[in-house]
Amino acid sequence: TNYLFKYIMSTTNNNSLVFYITGASKGLGKVFTQRLLEKGHRVVATSRDTDQLKSAIANNSDSFLPLKVDLATEKSVADSLAAATAKFGRIDVVINNAGYSIGGTVEEMSDSELRQNFDINFFGMVNVMRHVAPVLRKQASGFVLNISSIGGFVGNYPSFAAYCATKFAVDGMTEGFAAEMQPFGVRVTTINPGYFRTEFLNSTSFMSTKTKIDAYAAAHKFEEDHRTQVNGTQQGDPSKMLDVILDLVQNTPIDKVPLHLFVGPDAVDMAKQKIERMSKDLAVWDTKARSTSF
């Protein structure tokens, strides 16, 4: 069977892959980096704060390259990818993981708050994709895995519209990029996790709008419940998500690589429920929807 991983292995001198991971100082990125290094892979890990990154990842081996990167700045991203290829000679798997959420309704959201959320969650990811593309095209191999969310497919979360919007954008850009890179032997997947137990709902990764309008009490309660009840009780194990990702990049035939990978039973169930609702809407409106041609 034609496995992309086996092709990559045939072009390298050892049995380790080179990973490039953004947002590696906490959350999923930290767990992924730690476990990949334990498994003997090489990891280029990026963060806005290299001191925090080095403190989070206690590894002084030659397999670990921690880099300070401002994802919103193209030169910073381009320089980090140049450093990665200079160090390891190639990049096999990109995991665009960096991101944060801002809670607040659409009416409460300021223009600057929304744009800042897109700068990291979406435009920062695109900067990596744009500058890693020539590296992967030249190799004629590799994976780009964009960490989205079930909120990038199911958006009916009050007070989380901005976050969901950034992740819907991630999914749309990923689909287009996947079609563009396919002829070069590069595979691209959007990962849509459900609730996984990380620091994501802590104050360092979960902000709130400065403006709050009393009329949105129900939305505010939904947001507060995530801070106080969901945070720390998520059922998803980040280490097990990495197991799924490694199975994807190591064991999946090229023609079986999914465009969307929903991870976690909650994500799978919510995705199926939305697909069912969409199918019903399509059926109800089928005749009228088809009546619009000249």
mmCIF file of C-alpha atoms in Angstrom:
data_model
loop_
_atom_site.group_PDB
_atom_site.id
_atom_site.type_symbol
_atom_site.label_atom_id
_atom_site.label_comp_id
_atom_site.label_asym_id
_atom_site.label_seq_id
_atom_site.Cartn_x
_atom_site.Cartn_y
_atom_site.Cartn_z
ATOM 1 C CA THR A 1 0.000 0.000 0.000
ATOM 2 C CA ASN A 2 1.234 3.483 -0.835
ATOM 3 C CA TYR A 3 1.708 5.243 2.485
ATOM 4 C CA LEU A 4 2.903 8.831 2.569
ATOM 5 C CA PHE A 5 4.774 8.126 5.804
ATOM 6 C CA LYS A 6 6.709 5.265 4.217
ATOM 7 C CA TYR A 7 7.645 7.538 1.339
ATOM 8 C CA ILE A 8 8.924 10.126 3.793
ATOM 9 C CA MET A 9 10.888 7.439 5.627
ATOM 10 C CA SER A 10 12.490 6.321 2.367
ATOM 11 C CA THR A 11 13.893 9.815 1.898
ATOM 12 C CA THR A 12 15.369 10.186 5.385
ATOM 13 C CA ASN A 13 18.241 8.527 7.182
ATOM 14 C CA ASN A 14 16.431 7.609 10.392
ATOM 15 C CA ASN A 15 13.011 6.662 11.677
ATOM 16 C CA SER A 16 11.971 10.039 13.046
ATOM 17 C CA LEU A 17 9.768 12.703 11.509
ATOM 18 C CA VAL A 18 10.350 16.438 11.705
ATOM 19 C CA PHE A 19 7.362 18.258 13.214
ATOM 20 C CA TYR A 20 6.779 22.023 13.154
ATOM 21 C CA ILE A 21 4.270 22.974 15.881
ATOM 22 C CA THR A 22 2.872 26.413 16.689
ATOM 23 C CA GLY A 23 1.580 27.377 20.127
ATOM 24 C CA ALA A 24 3.786 24.769 21.776
ATOM 25 C CA SER A 25 4.226 26.311 25.228
ATOM 26 C CA LYS A 26 0.816 25.201 26.517
ATOM 27 C CA GLY A 27 -2.305 23.235 25.715
ATOM 28 C CA LEU A 28 -2.324 20.673 22.936
ATOM 29 C CA GLY A 29 0.931 22.015 21.511
ATOM 30 C CA LYS A 30 2.810 21.366 24.734
ATOM 31 C CA VAL A 31 1.491 17.813 25.095
ATOM 32 C CA PHE A 32 2.180 17.049 21.441
ATOM 33 C CA THR A 33 5.739 18.384 21.655
ATOM 34 C CA GLN A 34 6.557 16.500 24.852
ATOM 35 C CA ARG A 35 5.232 13.183 23.611
ATOM 36 C CA LEU A 36 6.748 13.458 20.134
ATOM 37 C CA LEU A 37 10.185 14.074 21.625
ATOM 38 C CA GLU A 38 9.682 11.086 23.945
ATOM 39 C CA LYS A 39 8.887 8.966 20.895
ATOM 40 C CA GLY A 40 12.132 9.992 19.181
ATOM 41 C CA HIS A 41 10.777 12.505 16.688
ATOM 42 C CA ARG A 42 12.346 15.899 16.020
ATOM 43 C CA VAL A 43 10.286 18.952 16.899
ATOM 44 C CA VAL A 44 10.495 22.597 15.936
ATOM 45 C CA ALA A 45 8.303 24.253 18.571
ATOM 46 C CA THR A 46 7.208 27.871 18.362
ATOM 47 C CA SER A 47 5.836 30.306 20.907
ATOM 48 C CA ARG A 48 5.676 34.045 21.487
ATOM 49 C CA ASP A 49 7.657 33.443 24.698
ATOM 50 C CA THR A 50 10.691 31.158 24.381
ATOM 51 C CA ASP A 51 11.380 31.260 28.132
ATOM 52 C CA GLN A 52 7.898 29.904 28.771
ATOM 53 C CA LEU A 53 8.401 27.360 25.997
ATOM 54 C CA LYS A 54 11.715 26.090 27.367
ATOM 55 C CA SER A 55 10.229 25.940 30.853
ATOM 56 C CA ALA A 56 7.227 23.940 29.597
ATOM 57 C CA ILE A 57 9.345 21.560 27.505
ATOM 58 C CA ALA A 58 12.245 20.355 29.633
ATOM 59 C CA ASN A 59 14.313 18.913 26.821
ATOM 60 C CA ASN A 60 17.856 19.877 25.920
ATOM 61 C CA SER A 61 18.383 17.281 23.214
ATOM 62 C CA ASP A 62 19.438 18.040 19.660
ATOM 63 C CA SER A 63 15.964 16.892 18.543
ATOM 64 C CA PHE A 64 14.275 19.957 20.034
ATOM 65 C CA LEU A 65 14.400 23.396 18.408
ATOM 66 C CA PRO A 66 12.432 26.029 20.387
ATOM 67 C CA LEU A 67 11.810 29.254 18.474
ATOM 68 C CA LYS A 68 10.277 32.613 19.319
ATOM 69 C CA VAL A 69 7.741 33.384 16.605
ATOM 70 C CA ASP A 70 5.171 36.127 16.132
ATOM 71 C CA LEU A 71 2.659 34.355 13.902
ATOM 72 C CA ALA A 72 1.057 37.624 12.851
ATOM 73 C CA THR A 73 4.369 38.773 11.329
ATOM 74 C CA GLU A 74 5.298 37.093 8.061
ATOM 75 C CA LYS A 75 9.036 37.625 8.436
ATOM 76 C CA SER A 76 9.030 35.999 11.856
ATOM 77 C CA VAL A 77 7.221 32.970 10.442
ATOM 78 C CA ALA A 78 9.460 32.777 7.363
ATOM 79 C CA ASP A 79 12.607 33.037 9.499
ATOM 80 C CA SER A 80 11.416 30.217 11.765
ATOM 81 C CA LEU A 81 10.795 27.885 8.821
ATOM 82 C CA ALA A 82 14.229 28.726 7.423
ATOM 83 C CA ALA A 83 15.742 27.891 10.822
ATOM 84 C CA ALA A 84 13.793 24.622 10.903
ATOM 85 C CA THR A 85 15.047 23.461 7.506
ATOM 86 C CA ALA A 86 18.581 24.622 8.284
ATOM 87 C CA LYS A 87 18.527 22.528 11.465
ATOM 88 C CA PHE A 88 16.802 19.364 10.272
ATOM 89 C CA GLY A 89 16.940 19.538 6.480
ATOM 90 C CA ARG A 90 13.205 19.098 5.983
ATOM 91 C CA ILE A 91 9.742 19.471 7.510
ATOM 92 C CA ASP A 92 7.472 16.440 7.472
ATOM 93 C CA VAL A 93 4.447 17.446 9.536
ATOM 94 C CA VAL A 94 3.154 20.942 10.279
ATOM 95 C CA ILE A 95 0.688 21.261 13.154
ATOM 96 C CA ASN A 96 -0.906 24.707 13.200
ATOM 97 C CA ASN A 97 -2.122 24.701 16.778
ATOM 98 C CA ALA A 98 -1.805 28.261 18.131
ATOM 99 C CA GLY A 99 -5.061 29.953 18.990
ATOM 100 C CA TYR A 100 -7.260 31.448 21.674
ATOM 101 C CA SER A 101 -10.912 32.275 22.264
ATOM 102 C CA ILE A 102 -12.674 35.489 23.168
ATOM 103 C CA GLY A 103 -16.069 35.239 24.817
ATOM 104 C CA GLY A 104 -18.735 37.781 24.013
ATOM 105 C CA THR A 105 -21.733 38.263 21.764
ATOM 106 C CA VAL A 106 -21.481 39.801 18.311
ATOM 107 C CA GLU A 107 -22.976 43.065 19.578
ATOM 108 C CA GLU A 108 -20.482 43.238 22.438
ATOM 109 C CA MET A 109 -17.456 42.434 20.271
ATOM 110 C CA SER A 110 -15.270 45.402 19.296
ATOM 111 C CA ASP A 111 -13.652 45.546 15.882
ATOM 112 C CA SER A 112 -10.157 45.329 17.368
ATOM 113 C CA GLU A 113 -11.035 42.331 19.574
ATOM 114 C CA LEU A 114 -12.404 40.420 16.594
ATOM 115 C CA ARG A 115 -9.474 41.295 14.331
ATOM 116 C CA GLN A 116 -6.934 40.286 16.986
ATOM 117 C CA ASN A 117 -8.637 36.900 17.321
ATOM 118 C CA PHE A 118 -8.458 36.408 13.550
ATOM 119 C CA ASP A 119 -4.812 37.561 13.493
ATOM 120 C CA ILE A 120 -3.736 34.548 15.551
ATOM 121 C CA ASN A 121 -6.345 31.881 14.863
ATOM 122 C CA PHE A 122 -6.572 32.468 11.120
ATOM 123 C CA PHE A 123 -3.986 34.825 9.604
ATOM 124 C CA GLY A 124 -1.160 33.410 11.719
ATOM 125 C CA MET A 125 -2.024 29.945 10.451
ATOM 126 C CA VAL A 126 -2.154 31.218 6.868
ATOM 127 C CA ASN A 127 1.287 32.786 7.257
ATOM 128 C CA VAL A 128 2.679 29.362 8.160
ATOM 129 C CA MET A 129 0.857 27.681 5.268
ATOM 130 C CA ARG A 130 2.051 30.294 2.789
ATOM 131 C CA HIS A 131 5.708 30.005 3.766
ATOM 132 C CA VAL A 132 5.862 26.244 4.292
ATOM 133 C CA ALA A 133 4.225 25.524 0.921
ATOM 134 C CA PRO A 134 7.433 25.910 -1.152
ATOM 135 C CA VAL A 135 9.318 23.660 1.282
ATOM 136 C CA LEU A 136 6.735 20.892 1.008
ATOM 137 C CA ARG A 137 6.346 21.293 -2.767
ATOM 138 C CA LYS A 138 10.092 20.850 -3.210
ATOM 139 C CA GLN A 139 10.033 17.735 -1.008
ATOM 140 C CA ALA A 140 6.944 16.409 -2.837
ATOM 141 C CA SER A 141 5.744 15.082 0.515
ATOM 142 C CA GLY A 142 4.474 16.143 3.909
ATOM 143 C CA PHE A 143 1.419 16.828 6.003
ATOM 144 C CA VAL A 144 -0.212 20.077 7.110
ATOM 145 C CA LEU A 145 -2.609 19.567 10.008
ATOM 146 C CA ASN A 146 -4.620 22.624 11.023
ATOM 147 C CA ILE A 147 -6.130 22.405 14.500
ATOM 148 C CA SER A 148 -9.624 23.780 14.115
ATOM 149 C CA SER A 149 -12.510 22.869 16.431
ATOM 150 C CA ILE A 150 -15.941 21.308 16.396
ATOM 151 C CA GLY A 151 -16.787 25.022 16.604
ATOM 152 C CA GLY A 152 -15.468 25.288 13.055
ATOM 153 C CA PHE A 153 -18.343 23.096 11.887
ATOM 154 C CA VAL A 154 -21.065 23.672 14.491
ATOM 155 C CA GLY A 155 -21.359 27.341 15.357
ATOM 156 C CA ASN A 156 -24.464 27.621 17.537
ATOM 157 C CA TYR A 157 -22.581 28.548 20.719
ATOM 158 C CA PRO A 158 -23.787 31.840 22.248
ATOM 159 C CA SER A 159 -20.901 34.116 23.241
ATOM 160 C CA PHE A 160 -18.477 32.113 21.076
ATOM 161 C CA ALA A 161 -19.422 33.446 17.637
ATOM 162 C CA ALA A 162 -16.034 35.099 17.079
ATOM 163 C CA TYR A 163 -14.065 31.974 17.934
ATOM 164 C CA CYS A 164 -16.324 29.837 15.762
ATOM 165 C CA ALA A 165 -15.946 32.314 12.907
ATOM 166 C CA THR A 166 -12.147 32.037 13.063
ATOM 167 C CA LYS A 167 -12.392 28.246 12.971
ATOM 168 C CA PHE A 168 -14.932 28.210 10.110
ATOM 169 C CA ALA A 169 -12.371 30.330 8.248
ATOM 170 C CA VAL A 170 -9.636 27.831 9.165
ATOM 171 C CA ASP A 171 -11.694 24.997 7.691
ATOM 172 C CA GLY A 172 -12.440 26.898 4.492
ATOM 173 C CA MET A 173 -8.819 27.855 3.903
ATOM 174 C CA THR A 174 -7.704 24.319 4.715
ATOM 175 C CA GLU A 175 -10.043 22.808 2.124
ATOM 176 C CA GLY A 176 -8.724 25.109 -0.596
ATOM 177 C CA PHE A 177 -5.100 24.560 0.410
ATOM 178 C CA ALA A 178 -5.621 20.790 0.400
ATOM 179 C CA ALA A 179 -6.800 20.924 -3.227
ATOM 180 C CA GLU A 180 -3.827 23.087 -4.197
ATOM 181 C CA MET A 181 -1.208 20.885 -2.527
ATOM 182 C CA GLN A 182 -2.609 17.506 -3.555
ATOM 183 C CA PRO A 183 -0.810 17.443 -6.948
ATOM 184 C CA PHE A 184 2.528 17.780 -5.121
ATOM 185 C CA GLY A 185 1.997 14.778 -2.842
ATOM 186 C CA VAL A 186 1.293 16.979 0.191
ATOM 187 C CA ARG A 187 -1.714 16.094 2.331
ATOM 188 C CA VAL A 188 -3.715 18.672 4.278
ATOM 189 C CA THR A 189 -6.293 17.938 6.984
ATOM 190 C CA THR A 190 -8.337 20.091 9.318
ATOM 191 C CA ILE A 191 -8.581 18.572 12.802
ATOM 192 C CA ASN A 192 -11.908 19.345 14.510
ATOM 193 C CA PRO A 193 -11.612 18.366 18.194
ATOM 194 C CA GLY A 194 -14.356 18.428 20.766
ATOM 195 C CA TYR A 195 -13.606 19.289 24.387
ATOM 196 C CA PHE A 196 -10.079 18.249 25.402
ATOM 197 C CA ARG A 197 -8.591 18.860 28.829
ATOM 198 C CA THR A 198 -6.003 21.608 28.367
ATOM 199 C CA GLU A 199 -5.481 25.172 29.607
ATOM 200 C CA PHE A 200 -7.662 26.453 26.735
ATOM 201 C CA LEU A 201 -10.430 27.719 29.049
ATOM 202 C CA ASN A 202 -7.968 29.327 31.472
ATOM 203 C CA SER A 203 -7.529 33.088 31.503
ATOM 204 C CA THR A 204 -4.301 32.813 29.469
ATOM 205 C CA SER A 205 -6.145 31.393 26.443
ATOM 206 C CA PHE A 206 -9.747 32.441 26.999
ATOM 207 C CA MET A 207 -10.416 36.180 27.009
ATOM 208 C CA SER A 208 -13.676 38.076 27.291
ATOM 209 C CA THR A 209 -14.955 41.222 25.606
ATOM 210 C CA LYS A 210 -14.520 44.449 27.524
ATOM 211 C CA THR A 211 -18.135 45.399 26.826
ATOM 212 C CA LYS A 212 -20.936 43.400 28.436
ATOM 213 C CA ILE A 213 -24.639 44.104 27.794
ATOM 214 C CA ASP A 214 -27.075 42.971 30.475
ATOM 215 C CA ALA A 215 -29.658 41.828 27.922
ATOM 216 C CA TYR A 216 -27.356 38.923 26.987
ATOM 217 C CA ALA A 217 -27.533 37.272 30.416
ATOM 218 C CA ALA A 218 -28.142 33.810 28.923
ATOM 219 C CA ALA A 219 -25.078 34.068 26.674
ATOM 220 C CA HIS A 220 -22.989 35.317 29.590
ATOM 221 C CA LYS A 221 -24.078 32.331 31.685
ATOM 222 C CA PHE A 222 -23.079 29.949 28.883
ATOM 223 C CA GLU A 223 -19.665 31.622 28.761
ATOM 224 C CA GLU A 224 -19.240 31.563 32.548
ATOM 225 C CA ASP A 225 -20.249 27.893 32.728
ATOM 226 C CA HIS A 226 -17.360 27.109 30.374
ATOM 227 C CA ARG A 227 -14.953 28.926 32.679
ATOM 228 C CA THR A 228 -16.195 27.346 35.896
ATOM 229 C CA GLN A 229 -17.757 23.981 35.031
ATOM 230 C CA VAL A 230 -16.398 22.770 31.695
ATOM 231 C CA ASN A 231 -12.830 23.899 32.402
ATOM 232 C CA GLY A 232 -10.923 21.010 33.957
ATOM 233 C CA THR A 233 -13.655 18.439 33.368
ATOM 234 C CA GLN A 234 -13.260 17.961 29.600
ATOM 235 C CA GLN A 235 -13.312 14.274 28.710
ATOM 236 C CA GLY A 236 -10.773 14.461 25.869
ATOM 237 C CA ASP A 237 -7.202 13.291 26.562
ATOM 238 C CA PRO A 238 -4.669 15.313 24.489
ATOM 239 C CA SER A 239 -2.233 12.381 24.471
ATOM 240 C CA LYS A 240 -4.846 10.195 22.839
ATOM 241 C CA MET A 241 -5.500 12.880 20.229
ATOM 242 C CA LEU A 242 -1.816 12.714 19.348
ATOM 243 C CA ASP A 243 -2.152 8.936 18.967
ATOM 244 C CA VAL A 244 -4.879 9.561 16.376
ATOM 245 C CA ILE A 245 -2.693 12.119 14.586
ATOM 246 C CA LEU A 246 0.283 9.752 14.500
ATOM 247 C CA ASP A 247 -1.925 7.016 13.115
ATOM 248 C CA LEU A 248 -3.026 9.458 10.428
ATOM 249 C CA VAL A 249 0.484 10.447 9.335
ATOM 250 C CA GLN A 250 2.178 7.081 9.814
ATOM 251 C CA ASN A 251 -0.377 4.459 8.852
ATOM 252 C CA THR A 252 -2.985 6.004 6.556
ATOM 253 C CA PRO A 253 -2.836 5.361 2.804
ATOM 254 C CA ILE A 254 -2.527 8.579 0.832
ATOM 255 C CA ASP A 255 -5.963 8.200 -0.749
ATOM 256 C CA LYS A 256 -7.577 7.636 2.675
ATOM 257 C CA VAL A 257 -6.325 10.827 4.349
ATOM 258 C CA PRO A 258 -9.454 12.709 5.532
ATOM 259 C CA LEU A 259 -10.090 16.348 4.702
ATOM 260 C CA HIS A 260 -11.881 16.766 8.060
ATOM 261 C CA LEU A 261 -10.973 14.674 11.087
ATOM 262 C CA PHE A 262 -13.431 15.043 13.962
ATOM 263 C CA VAL A 263 -11.730 13.927 17.182
ATOM 264 C CA GLY A 264 -13.546 13.028 20.389
ATOM 265 C CA PRO A 265 -16.939 11.353 20.796
ATOM 266 C CA ASP A 266 -18.580 14.733 21.465
ATOM 267 C CA ALA A 267 -17.210 16.166 18.226
ATOM 268 C CA VAL A 268 -18.284 13.121 16.225
ATOM 269 C CA ASP A 269 -21.798 13.219 17.692
ATOM 270 C CA MET A 270 -22.218 16.981 17.151
ATOM 271 C CA ALA A 271 -20.968 16.735 13.577
ATOM 272 C CA LYS A 272 -23.418 13.924 12.813
ATOM 273 C CA GLN A 273 -26.271 15.915 14.373
ATOM 274 C CA LYS A 274 -25.487 18.948 12.216
ATOM 275 C CA ILE A 275 -25.204 16.841 9.061
ATOM 276 C CA GLU A 276 -28.610 15.342 9.875
ATOM 277 C CA ARG A 277 -30.141 18.810 10.353
ATOM 278 C CA MET A 278 -28.612 20.036 7.099
ATOM 279 C CA SER A 279 -29.896 16.972 5.246
ATOM 280 C CA LYS A 280 -33.420 17.637 6.525
ATOM 281 C CA ASP A 281 -33.235 21.312 5.498
ATOM 282 C CA LEU A 282 -31.985 20.315 2.046
ATOM 283 C CA ALA A 283 -34.876 17.900 1.644
ATOM 284 C CA VAL A 284 -37.518 20.435 2.761
ATOM 285 C CA TRP A 285 -36.195 23.218 0.522
ATOM 286 C CA ASP A 286 -35.016 21.086 -2.402
ATOM 287 C CA THR A 287 -37.742 22.096 -4.870
ATOM 288 C CA LYS A 288 -37.626 25.804 -4.104
ATOM 289 C CA ALA A 289 -33.828 25.829 -4.065
ATOM 290 C CA ARG A 290 -33.781 24.305 -7.549
ATOM 291 C CA SER A 291 -36.338 26.801 -8.887
ATOM 292 C CA THR A 292 -33.897 29.691 -9.233
ATOM 293 C CA SER A 293 -32.294 28.921 -12.593
ATOM 294 C CA PHE A 294 -32.980 31.012 -15.723
#
